[in-house]
PDB file of C-alpha atoms in Angstrom:
ATOM      1  CA  MET A   1     138.079  55.419 119.333  1.00  0.00           C
ATOM      2  CA  ASN A   2     137.202  55.554 123.289  1.00  0.00           C
ATOM      3  CA  ASP A   3     136.048  58.010 125.080  1.00  0.00           C
ATOM      4  CA  THR A   4     139.241  59.025 126.858  1.00  0.00           C
ATOM      5  CA  PHE A   5     141.101  59.071 123.280  1.00  0.00           C
ATOM      6  CA  GLU A   6     138.452  61.159 122.127  1.00  0.00           C
ATOM      7  CA  ALA A   7     139.023  63.966 125.213  1.00  0.00           C
ATOM      8  CA  ILE A   8     142.564  64.060 124.354  1.00  0.00           C
ATOM      9  CA  THR A   9     142.184  64.524 120.781  1.00  0.00           C
ATOM     10  CA  ARG A  10     139.740  67.340 121.581  1.00  0.00           C
ATOM     11  CA  LYS A  11     142.097  68.919 124.249  1.00  0.00           C
ATOM     12  CA  ILE A  12     144.819  68.818 122.058  1.00  0.00           C
ATOM     13  CA  ARG A  13     142.896  70.398 119.093  1.00  0.00           C
ATOM     14  CA  SER A  14     142.333  73.073 121.746  1.00  0.00           C
ATOM     15  CA  PHE A  15     145.231  73.907 122.223  1.00  0.00           C
ATOM     16  CA  ASN A  16     146.703  74.171 119.212  1.00  0.00           C
ATOM     17  CA  ARG A  17     143.897  76.679 118.230  1.00  0.00           C
ATOM     18  CA  PHE A  18     145.191  78.719 121.176  1.00  0.00           C
ATOM     19  CA  TYR A  19     148.652  78.575 120.182  1.00  0.00           C
ATOM     20  CA  THR A  20     148.397  79.094 116.838  1.00  0.00           C
ATOM     21  CA  ARG A  21     146.635  82.434 117.960  1.00  0.00           C
ATOM     22  CA  ILE A  22     149.659  82.989 120.203  1.00  0.00           C
ATOM     23  CA  ILE A  23     152.454  82.915 117.580  1.00  0.00           C
ATOM     24  CA  GLY A  24     150.754  84.510 114.714  1.00  0.00           C
ATOM     25  CA  GLU A  25     150.493  81.552 112.499  1.00  0.00           C
ATOM     26  CA  VAL A  26     147.317  82.151 110.975  1.00  0.00           C
ATOM     27  CA  ASN A  27     147.873  82.781 107.657  1.00  0.00           C
ATOM     28  CA  GLN A  28     149.359  79.128 106.769  1.00  0.00           C
ATOM     29  CA  SER A  29     147.277  76.456 104.702  1.00  0.00           C
ATOM     30  CA  VAL A  30     145.835  73.991 106.398  1.00  0.00           C
ATOM     31  CA  LEU A  31     145.497  70.073 106.115  1.00  0.00           C
ATOM     32  CA  ASN A  32     146.001  70.275 102.342  1.00  0.00           C
ATOM     33  CA  SER A  33     142.899  71.983 101.951  1.00  0.00           C
ATOM     34  CA  PRO A  34     141.927  75.152  99.998  1.00  0.00           C
ATOM     35  CA  PHE A  35     141.601  76.996 103.565  1.00  0.00           C
ATOM     36  CA  SER A  36     144.309  78.997 105.144  1.00  0.00           C
ATOM     37  CA  LEU A  37     144.300  78.327 108.521  1.00  0.00           C
ATOM     38  CA  ALA A  38     142.382  81.838 109.617  1.00  0.00           C
ATOM     39  CA  GLU A  39     139.765  80.717 107.014  1.00  0.00           C
ATOM     40  CA  ALA A  40     139.712  77.141 109.058  1.00  0.00           C
ATOM     41  CA  ARG A  41     139.264  79.189 111.949  1.00  0.00           C
ATOM     42  CA  VAL A  42     136.676  81.559 111.012  1.00  0.00           C
ATOM     43  CA  LEU A  43     134.586  78.722 109.964  1.00  0.00           C
ATOM     44  CA  TYR A  44     134.865  77.095 113.447  1.00  0.00           C
ATOM     45  CA  GLU A  45     133.974  80.415 115.395  1.00  0.00           C
ATOM     46  CA  ILE A  46     131.038  80.492 113.527  1.00  0.00           C
ATOM     47  CA  LYS A  47     129.757  77.219 114.107  1.00  0.00           C
ATOM     48  CA  HIS A  48     130.781  77.159 117.998  1.00  0.00           C
ATOM     49  CA  THR A  49     129.612  80.946 118.609  1.00  0.00           C
ATOM     50  CA  GLU A  50     126.073  81.428 119.544  1.00  0.00           C
ATOM     51  CA  ASN A  51     124.918  83.929 117.121  1.00  0.00           C
ATOM     52  CA  PRO A  52     128.154  85.197 116.243  1.00  0.00           C
ATOM     53  CA  THR A  53     129.049  88.921 114.695  1.00  0.00           C
ATOM     54  CA  ALA A  54     132.231  89.383 112.463  1.00  0.00           C
ATOM     55  CA  SER A  55     133.192  92.181 115.533  1.00  0.00           C
ATOM     56  CA  GLU A  56     133.106  89.060 117.800  1.00  0.00           C
ATOM     57  CA  ILE A  57     135.166  86.488 115.442  1.00  0.00           C
ATOM     58  CA  ASN A  58     137.945  89.339 115.072  1.00  0.00           C
ATOM     59  CA  VAL A  59     137.891  89.740 118.814  1.00  0.00           C
ATOM     60  CA  GLU A  60     138.356  86.020 119.414  1.00  0.00           C
ATOM     61  CA  LEU A  61     141.087  85.576 116.374  1.00  0.00           C
ATOM     62  CA  GLU A  62     142.549  88.765 116.430  1.00  0.00           C
ATOM     63  CA  LEU A  63     142.664  89.414 112.402  1.00  0.00           C
ATOM     64  CA  ASP A  64     142.905  92.227 110.606  1.00  0.00           C
ATOM     65  CA  PRO A  65     139.122  93.660 110.221  1.00  0.00           C
ATOM     66  CA  GLY A  66     139.399  94.211 106.341  1.00  0.00           C
ATOM     67  CA  TYR A  67     141.101  90.300 106.346  1.00  0.00           C
ATOM     68  CA  LEU A  68     138.268  89.220 108.456  1.00  0.00           C
ATOM     69  CA  SER A  69     135.593  91.162 105.789  1.00  0.00           C
ATOM     70  CA  ARG A  70     137.639  89.504 102.881  1.00  0.00           C
ATOM     71  CA  ILE A  71     137.163  86.221 104.319  1.00  0.00           C
ATOM     72  CA  ILE A  72     133.324  86.246 105.148  1.00  0.00           C
ATOM     73  CA  ARG A  73     132.450  88.024 101.610  1.00  0.00           C
ATOM     74  CA  ARG A  74     134.346  85.312  99.902  1.00  0.00           C
ATOM     75  CA  PHE A  75     132.833  82.579 102.418  1.00  0.00           C
ATOM     76  CA  GLU A  76     129.752  84.521 101.575  1.00  0.00           C
ATOM     77  CA  HIS A  77     129.742  84.046  97.736  1.00  0.00           C
ATOM     78  CA  ASP A  78     130.761  80.213  97.861  1.00  0.00           C
ATOM     79  CA  ASP A  79     127.768  79.836  99.583  1.00  0.00           C
ATOM     80  CA  LEU A  80     129.949  78.901 103.147  1.00  0.00           C
ATOM     81  CA  LEU A  81     127.752  81.560 105.360  1.00  0.00           C
ATOM     82  CA  THR A  82     124.822  83.614 105.257  1.00  0.00           C
ATOM     83  CA  LYS A  83     124.538  87.182 107.023  1.00  0.00           C
ATOM     84  CA  GLU A  84     121.657  88.321 108.725  1.00  0.00           C
ATOM     85  CA  ARG A  85     121.110  91.618 109.835  1.00  0.00           C
ATOM     86  CA  SER A  86     121.019  91.874 113.800  1.00  0.00           C
ATOM     87  CA  ALA A  87     117.363  92.875 115.656  1.00  0.00           C
ATOM     88  CA  LEU A  88     119.594  93.991 118.599  1.00  0.00           C
ATOM     89  CA  ASP A  89     121.852  96.126 116.430  1.00  0.00           C
ATOM     90  CA  GLY A  90     121.472  97.091 112.978  1.00  0.00           C
ATOM     91  CA  ARG A  91     124.803  98.096 112.417  1.00  0.00           C
ATOM     92  CA  ALA A  92     125.961  94.025 113.044  1.00  0.00           C
ATOM     93  CA  TYR A  93     125.263  91.280 110.843  1.00  0.00           C
ATOM     94  CA  LEU A  94     124.832  87.296 112.583  1.00  0.00           C
ATOM     95  CA  LEU A  95     126.650  85.126 110.749  1.00  0.00           C
ATOM     96  CA  ALA A  96     125.688  81.127 110.126  1.00  0.00           C
ATOM     97  CA  LEU A  97     127.110  78.192 108.464  1.00  0.00           C
ATOM     98  CA  THR A  98     125.215  77.316 105.412  1.00  0.00           C
ATOM     99  CA  PRO A  99     124.496  73.481 105.099  1.00  0.00           C
ATOM    100  CA  ARG A 100     127.568  73.540 102.559  1.00  0.00           C
ATOM    101  CA  GLY A 101     130.042  75.543 105.297  1.00  0.00           C
ATOM    102  CA  GLU A 102     128.871  72.784 107.811  1.00  0.00           C
ATOM    103  CA  HIS A 103     130.106  69.873 105.186  1.00  0.00           C
ATOM    104  CA  VAL A 104     133.236  71.789 104.858  1.00  0.00           C
ATOM    105  CA  LEU A 105     133.893  72.469 108.837  1.00  0.00           C
ATOM    106  CA  SER A 106     133.052  68.751 109.243  1.00  0.00           C
ATOM    107  CA  ALA A 107     135.473  67.687 106.878  1.00  0.00           C
ATOM    108  CA  LEU A 108     137.978  69.787 108.434  1.00  0.00           C
ATOM    109  CA  GLU A 109     137.544  68.825 111.640  1.00  0.00           C
ATOM    110  CA  LYS A 110     137.400  65.215 110.430  1.00  0.00           C
ATOM    111  CA  ALA A 111     141.225  65.780 109.069  1.00  0.00           C
ATOM    112  CA  SER A 112     141.967  67.581 112.256  1.00  0.00           C
ATOM    113  CA  ASP A 113     140.919  64.546 114.548  1.00  0.00           C
ATOM    114  CA  GLN A 114     142.961  62.447 112.219  1.00  0.00           C
ATOM    115  CA  ARG A 115     146.317  64.290 112.275  1.00  0.00           C
ATOM    116  CA  THR A 116     145.788  65.203 115.845  1.00  0.00           C
ATOM    117  CA  SER A 117     145.507  61.243 116.934  1.00  0.00           C
ATOM    118  CA  GLU A 118     148.106  60.216 114.433  1.00  0.00           C
ATOM    119  CA  LEU A 119     150.267  62.654 116.512  1.00  0.00           C
ATOM    120  CA  VAL A 120     148.826  61.587 119.665  1.00  0.00           C
ATOM    121  CA  THR A 121     150.135  57.886 118.759  1.00  0.00           C
ATOM    122  CA  SER A 122     153.409  58.317 116.797  1.00  0.00           C
TER     123      SER A 122
END
């Protein structure tokens, strides 16, 4: 792909994230994966937010705090993320993707890029 096409693909994906938040479709399965759209967005936000906490992810995605907590707990159990207590706020935990979490997100992003490219070219 050329740079212009990749830039368009990134802008469309950014719009998709914005739009799904607006219309509230964050509980659907995404790209024939075992992850809901909300779960994929949690992975994305952890990767693309500097030193994210659950509270920051929750503000961005507007998820029920209990639902987000269950997602984080499952991701930690499945070795997709780690939690480390914040040195600045002992009540908060910094979230980070593990190598396995990075791999899963990379596969989801690649599938999303492919799907978006297909939409643009059809």
